[in-house]
């Protein structure tokens, strides 16, 4: 159940962290036509933080770009898969702020640009695609690009994968305070908040923020890449690093890190059941989930509630982190489900 104590983040330790206002926030919390017994599914509509920059990344970018500008940088460099939402959001933010942008992406170069990659290219970002690069290799390549740019007299700022570092985390610590305030105002009884874990920053920020606001609610992360076991130590380390960096007076215990498996066939690989769920969810609620993060998360959470591995004693709040452009590259498989309806 959400605590009724008022969140107290009026003058937080990170108040002086440079920030640029980019996101259309606060985003609403809406109810939808989906429930489990007496408990409703509520949705925190972070898919509405903007149109082309929509999703969770913009909240992190407010602080990351603030930091880049404070360091007088003129070019953002980041990385991800070819359909990375984070890369797309960074590219468009860079354009809006008059900064250069280089994206280091991995995966196959498509014959026809689509989804996030199409939007990134339209923003004028320089896109370098490396077919087989893994996470570490992408990080190394970003630093090589940064060296190259420095040699040309430019001032690059490297943003870690997914924007999940101690600066980016601030966006979701604030979002937790925003949620606490909204639940208090609406007098809504929420027992669990659920969100995708992709690079970890959204989950870590929400958990730290919920603790800072003394919210009596489980923060459940759905691991859409890897497993809960592989994520637990990484999140522990990331949370500790963030708490230390901002000198936060907060205790986050190991038991607070509450994770459910959601990768299914693997990162960005959709099962027929997941795509059917996404299609059905749009058909019942009018809310669109993406195949890589939000669709897998809600599909896994729904199963966990139904099989009893997650127990609710109040409504559940799903943080919709965006990603709608990821539906389009899946159009052929989605067409099959739609034609079967
Ligand atoms: C649409 C969407 N939802 C959720 C996530 C996961 O957020 P995080 O990377 O902060 O774990 C991402 C990115 O990884 C994303 O693009």
PDB file of C-alpha atoms in Angstrom, residues 99-263:
ATOM      1  CA  UNK A  99      24.671  19.800 -30.217  1.00  0.00           C
ATOM      2  CA  UNK A 100      26.349  17.274 -32.486  1.00  0.00           C
ATOM      3  CA  UNK A 101      25.593  13.579 -32.001  1.00  0.00           C
ATOM      4  CA  UNK A 102      27.348  10.328 -32.843  1.00  0.00           C
ATOM      5  CA  UNK A 103      25.552   7.014 -32.275  1.00  0.00           C
ATOM      6  CA  UNK A 104      27.532   3.781 -31.947  1.00  0.00           C
ATOM      7  CA  UNK A 105      25.035   1.029 -32.714  1.00  0.00           C
ATOM      8  CA  UNK A 106      25.218  -2.740 -33.003  1.00  0.00           C
ATOM      9  CA  UNK A 107      23.125  -5.082 -35.147  1.00  0.00           C
ATOM     10  CA  UNK A 108      22.229  -5.491 -38.783  1.00  0.00           C
ATOM     11  CA  UNK A 109      21.970  -2.449 -41.039  1.00  0.00           C
ATOM     12  CA  UNK A 110      18.455  -2.701 -42.460  1.00  0.00           C
ATOM     13  CA  UNK A 111      17.791  -2.241 -46.192  1.00  0.00           C
ATOM     14  CA  UNK A 112      15.102   0.284 -45.351  1.00  0.00           C
ATOM     15  CA  UNK A 113      15.384   2.600 -42.346  1.00  0.00           C
ATOM     16  CA  UNK A 114      12.600   2.011 -39.850  1.00  0.00           C
ATOM     17  CA  UNK A 115      11.420   2.788 -36.313  1.00  0.00           C
ATOM     18  CA  UNK A 116      13.969   4.389 -33.998  1.00  0.00           C
ATOM     19  CA  UNK A 117      16.795   4.181 -36.530  1.00  0.00           C
ATOM     20  CA  UNK A 118      14.752   6.118 -39.065  1.00  0.00           C
ATOM     21  CA  UNK A 119      14.066   8.886 -36.527  1.00  0.00           C
ATOM     22  CA  UNK A 120      17.707   8.978 -35.413  1.00  0.00           C
ATOM     23  CA  UNK A 121      18.912   9.352 -38.999  1.00  0.00           C
ATOM     24  CA  UNK A 122      16.306  12.046 -39.686  1.00  0.00           C
ATOM     25  CA  UNK A 123      17.719  14.048 -36.759  1.00  0.00           C
ATOM     26  CA  UNK A 124      21.016  14.312 -38.620  1.00  0.00           C
ATOM     27  CA  UNK A 125      22.966  12.238 -36.090  1.00  0.00           C
ATOM     28  CA  UNK A 126      26.064  10.466 -37.356  1.00  0.00           C
ATOM     29  CA  UNK A 127      25.259   6.763 -37.096  1.00  0.00           C
ATOM     30  CA  UNK A 128      28.006   4.125 -37.033  1.00  0.00           C
ATOM     31  CA  UNK A 129      26.759   0.548 -37.068  1.00  0.00           C
ATOM     32  CA  UNK A 130      28.964  -2.372 -36.007  1.00  0.00           C
ATOM     33  CA  UNK A 131      27.205  -5.703 -36.717  1.00  0.00           C
ATOM     34  CA  UNK A 132      28.700  -7.893 -33.977  1.00  0.00           C
ATOM     35  CA  UNK A 133      29.692  -5.449 -31.247  1.00  0.00           C
ATOM     36  CA  UNK A 134      28.726  -6.478 -27.719  1.00  0.00           C
ATOM     37  CA  UNK A 135      28.132  -4.034 -24.859  1.00  0.00           C
ATOM     38  CA  UNK A 136      31.812  -3.725 -23.869  1.00  0.00           C
ATOM     39  CA  UNK A 137      32.923  -3.265 -27.465  1.00  0.00           C
ATOM     40  CA  UNK A 138      30.345  -0.528 -28.011  1.00  0.00           C
ATOM     41  CA  UNK A 139      31.593   1.272 -24.898  1.00  0.00           C
ATOM     42  CA  UNK A 140      35.173   1.011 -26.118  1.00  0.00           C
ATOM     43  CA  UNK A 141      34.183   2.299 -29.574  1.00  0.00           C
ATOM     44  CA  UNK A 142      32.419   5.292 -28.028  1.00  0.00           C
ATOM     45  CA  UNK A 143      35.642   6.264 -26.298  1.00  0.00           C
ATOM     46  CA  UNK A 144      37.557   5.858 -29.558  1.00  0.00           C
ATOM     47  CA  UNK A 145      35.039   8.136 -31.287  1.00  0.00           C
ATOM     48  CA  UNK A 146      35.488  10.643 -28.440  1.00  0.00           C
ATOM     49  CA  UNK A 147      39.290  10.615 -28.958  1.00  0.00           C
ATOM     50  CA  UNK A 148      38.773  11.114 -32.687  1.00  0.00           C
ATOM     51  CA  UNK A 149      36.490  14.106 -32.073  1.00  0.00           C
ATOM     52  CA  UNK A 150      38.887  15.660 -29.561  1.00  0.00           C
ATOM     53  CA  UNK A 151      41.639  15.452 -32.188  1.00  0.00           C
ATOM     54  CA  UNK A 152      39.332  17.479 -34.462  1.00  0.00           C
ATOM     55  CA  UNK A 153      38.958  20.111 -31.738  1.00  0.00           C
ATOM     56  CA  UNK A 154      35.468  19.072 -30.672  1.00  0.00           C
ATOM     57  CA  UNK A 155      34.324  18.560 -27.091  1.00  0.00           C
ATOM     58  CA  UNK A 156      32.501  15.228 -26.793  1.00  0.00           C
ATOM     59  CA  UNK A 157      30.377  13.977 -23.902  1.00  0.00           C
ATOM     60  CA  UNK A 158      30.022  10.192 -23.681  1.00  0.00           C
ATOM     61  CA  UNK A 159      26.684   8.903 -22.376  1.00  0.00           C
ATOM     62  CA  UNK A 160      26.812   5.368 -21.064  1.00  0.00           C
ATOM     63  CA  UNK A 161      24.468   2.707 -22.489  1.00  0.00           C
ATOM     64  CA  UNK A 162      20.860   3.601 -21.655  1.00  0.00           C
ATOM     65  CA  UNK A 163      21.997   6.731 -19.800  1.00  0.00           C
ATOM     66  CA  UNK A 164      22.248   4.591 -16.663  1.00  0.00           C
ATOM     67  CA  UNK A 165      24.919   6.229 -14.548  1.00  0.00           C
ATOM     68  CA  UNK A 166      24.852   8.272 -11.322  1.00  0.00           C
ATOM     69  CA  UNK A 167      23.770  11.372 -13.246  1.00  0.00           C
ATOM     70  CA  UNK A 168      21.022   9.738 -15.325  1.00  0.00           C
ATOM     71  CA  UNK A 169      19.569   8.024 -12.249  1.00  0.00           C
ATOM     72  CA  UNK A 170      18.418  11.403 -10.927  1.00  0.00           C
ATOM     73  CA  UNK A 171      15.665  11.552 -13.538  1.00  0.00           C
ATOM     74  CA  UNK A 172      13.921   8.557 -11.984  1.00  0.00           C
ATOM     75  CA  UNK A 173      14.590   9.514  -8.377  1.00  0.00           C
ATOM     76  CA  UNK A 174      12.570  12.627  -9.219  1.00  0.00           C
ATOM     77  CA  UNK A 175       9.972  10.529 -11.048  1.00  0.00           C
ATOM     78  CA  UNK A 176       9.454   8.469  -7.869  1.00  0.00           C
ATOM     79  CA  UNK A 177       8.769  11.667  -5.941  1.00  0.00           C
ATOM     80  CA  UNK A 178       6.349  12.712  -8.692  1.00  0.00           C
ATOM     81  CA  UNK A 179       4.531   9.370  -8.358  1.00  0.00           C
ATOM     82  CA  UNK A 180       4.454   9.588  -4.539  1.00  0.00           C
ATOM     83  CA  UNK A 181       2.855  13.022  -4.773  1.00  0.00           C
ATOM     84  CA  UNK A 182       0.268  11.856  -7.337  1.00  0.00           C
ATOM     85  CA  UNK A 183      -0.712   8.757  -5.356  1.00  0.00           C
ATOM     86  CA  UNK A 184      -1.064  10.870  -2.236  1.00  0.00           C
ATOM     87  CA  UNK A 185      -3.294  13.384  -4.013  1.00  0.00           C
ATOM     88  CA  UNK A 186      -5.451  10.673  -5.595  1.00  0.00           C
ATOM     89  CA  UNK A 187      -5.545   8.644  -2.359  1.00  0.00           C
ATOM     90  CA  UNK A 188      -4.795   5.609  -4.499  1.00  0.00           C
ATOM     91  CA  UNK A 189      -3.843   2.344  -2.817  1.00  0.00           C
ATOM     92  CA  UNK A 190      -0.935   0.904  -4.810  1.00  0.00           C
ATOM     93  CA  UNK A 191       0.976  -2.113  -3.530  1.00  0.00           C
ATOM     94  CA  UNK A 192       3.443  -2.559  -6.402  1.00  0.00           C
ATOM     95  CA  UNK A 193       5.140  -0.429  -9.013  1.00  0.00           C
ATOM     96  CA  UNK A 194       6.482  -2.388 -11.982  1.00  0.00           C
ATOM     97  CA  UNK A 195       8.986  -1.275 -14.596  1.00  0.00           C
ATOM     98  CA  UNK A 196      11.325  -2.752 -17.199  1.00  0.00           C
ATOM     99  CA  UNK A 197      15.009  -3.273 -16.392  1.00  0.00           C
ATOM    100  CA  UNK A 198      17.100  -2.763 -19.545  1.00  0.00           C
ATOM    101  CA  UNK A 199      20.220  -0.917 -18.431  1.00  0.00           C
ATOM    102  CA  UNK A 200      19.006  -0.479 -14.838  1.00  0.00           C
ATOM    103  CA  UNK A 201      18.768   3.298 -14.383  1.00  0.00           C
ATOM    104  CA  UNK A 202      14.999   3.591 -14.343  1.00  0.00           C
ATOM    105  CA  UNK A 203      14.591   0.830 -11.773  1.00  0.00           C
ATOM    106  CA  UNK A 204      17.465   2.042  -9.582  1.00  0.00           C
ATOM    107  CA  UNK A 205      16.136   5.608  -9.604  1.00  0.00           C
ATOM    108  CA  UNK A 206      12.577   4.543  -8.776  1.00  0.00           C
ATOM    109  CA  UNK A 207      13.742   2.329  -5.920  1.00  0.00           C
ATOM    110  CA  UNK A 208      16.021   4.966  -4.395  1.00  0.00           C
ATOM    111  CA  UNK A 209      13.333   7.626  -4.857  1.00  0.00           C
ATOM    112  CA  UNK A 210      10.601   5.448  -3.337  1.00  0.00           C
ATOM    113  CA  UNK A 211      12.805   4.868  -0.292  1.00  0.00           C
ATOM    114  CA  UNK A 212      13.600   8.577   0.013  1.00  0.00           C
ATOM    115  CA  UNK A 213       9.859   9.298  -0.067  1.00  0.00           C
ATOM    116  CA  UNK A 214       9.168   6.502   2.447  1.00  0.00           C
ATOM    117  CA  UNK A 215       6.677   4.908   0.050  1.00  0.00           C
ATOM    118  CA  UNK A 216       5.358   1.632   1.387  1.00  0.00           C
ATOM    119  CA  UNK A 217       5.275  -0.087  -1.995  1.00  0.00           C
ATOM    120  CA  UNK A 218       7.193  -2.882  -3.716  1.00  0.00           C
ATOM    121  CA  UNK A 219       9.261  -1.717  -6.680  1.00  0.00           C
ATOM    122  CA  UNK A 220       9.339  -4.650  -9.088  1.00  0.00           C
ATOM    123  CA  UNK A 221      11.799  -4.723 -11.954  1.00  0.00           C
ATOM    124  CA  UNK A 222      11.169  -6.969 -14.966  1.00  0.00           C
ATOM    125  CA  UNK A 223      14.497  -8.065 -16.453  1.00  0.00           C
ATOM    126  CA  UNK A 224      13.967  -7.916 -20.222  1.00  0.00           C
ATOM    127  CA  UNK A 225      17.631  -8.742 -20.840  1.00  0.00           C
ATOM    128  CA  UNK A 226      19.508 -11.323 -18.733  1.00  0.00           C
ATOM    129  CA  UNK A 227      18.002 -12.770 -15.569  1.00  0.00           C
ATOM    130  CA  UNK A 228      17.069 -11.516 -12.098  1.00  0.00           C
ATOM    131  CA  UNK A 229      20.144 -13.366 -10.762  1.00  0.00           C
ATOM    132  CA  UNK A 230      22.486 -11.666 -13.220  1.00  0.00           C
ATOM    133  CA  UNK A 231      20.942  -8.251 -12.491  1.00  0.00           C
ATOM    134  CA  UNK A 232      20.875  -8.324  -8.679  1.00  0.00           C
ATOM    135  CA  UNK A 233      24.613  -7.633  -8.096  1.00  0.00           C
ATOM    136  CA  UNK A 234      24.733  -5.039 -10.895  1.00  0.00           C
ATOM    137  CA  UNK A 235      21.772  -3.144  -9.468  1.00  0.00           C
ATOM    138  CA  UNK A 236      23.180  -3.415  -5.923  1.00  0.00           C
ATOM    139  CA  UNK A 237      26.460  -1.883  -7.075  1.00  0.00           C
ATOM    140  CA  UNK A 238      24.736   0.816  -9.146  1.00  0.00           C
ATOM    141  CA  UNK A 239      22.374   1.803  -6.324  1.00  0.00           C
ATOM    142  CA  UNK A 240      25.284   2.018  -3.837  1.00  0.00           C
ATOM    143  CA  UNK A 241      27.324   4.097  -6.280  1.00  0.00           C
ATOM    144  CA  UNK A 242      24.411   6.500  -6.813  1.00  0.00           C
ATOM    145  CA  UNK A 243      23.635   6.800  -3.086  1.00  0.00           C
ATOM    146  CA  UNK A 244      27.317   7.562  -2.379  1.00  0.00           C
ATOM    147  CA  UNK A 245      27.700  10.029  -5.210  1.00  0.00           C
ATOM    148  CA  UNK A 246      24.775  12.166  -3.987  1.00  0.00           C
ATOM    149  CA  UNK A 247      25.294  11.440  -0.280  1.00  0.00           C
ATOM    150  CA  UNK A 248      21.712  10.258   0.098  1.00  0.00           C
ATOM    151  CA  UNK A 249      20.396   9.457   3.530  1.00  0.00           C
ATOM    152  CA  UNK A 250      18.607   6.284   2.515  1.00  0.00           C
ATOM    153  CA  UNK A 251      18.817   2.540   3.180  1.00  0.00           C
ATOM    154  CA  UNK A 252      18.156   0.213   0.261  1.00  0.00           C
ATOM    155  CA  UNK A 253      18.346  -3.418   1.400  1.00  0.00           C
ATOM    156  CA  UNK A 254      19.049  -6.453  -0.799  1.00  0.00           C
ATOM    157  CA  UNK A 255      15.456  -7.565  -0.184  1.00  0.00           C
ATOM    158  CA  UNK A 256      14.158  -4.311  -1.650  1.00  0.00           C
ATOM    159  CA  UNK A 257      15.574  -5.325  -5.049  1.00  0.00           C
ATOM    160  CA  UNK A 258      12.548  -7.238  -6.268  1.00  0.00           C
ATOM    161  CA  UNK A 259      12.946  -8.688  -9.781  1.00  0.00           C
ATOM    162  CA  UNK A 260      10.936 -10.947 -12.074  1.00  0.00           C
ATOM    163  CA  UNK A 261      12.209 -12.647 -15.258  1.00  0.00           C
ATOM    164  CA  UNK A 262      10.854 -11.100 -18.466  1.00  0.00           C
ATOM    165  CA  UNK A 263      13.444 -11.802 -21.192  1.00  0.00           C
TER     166      UNK A 263
END
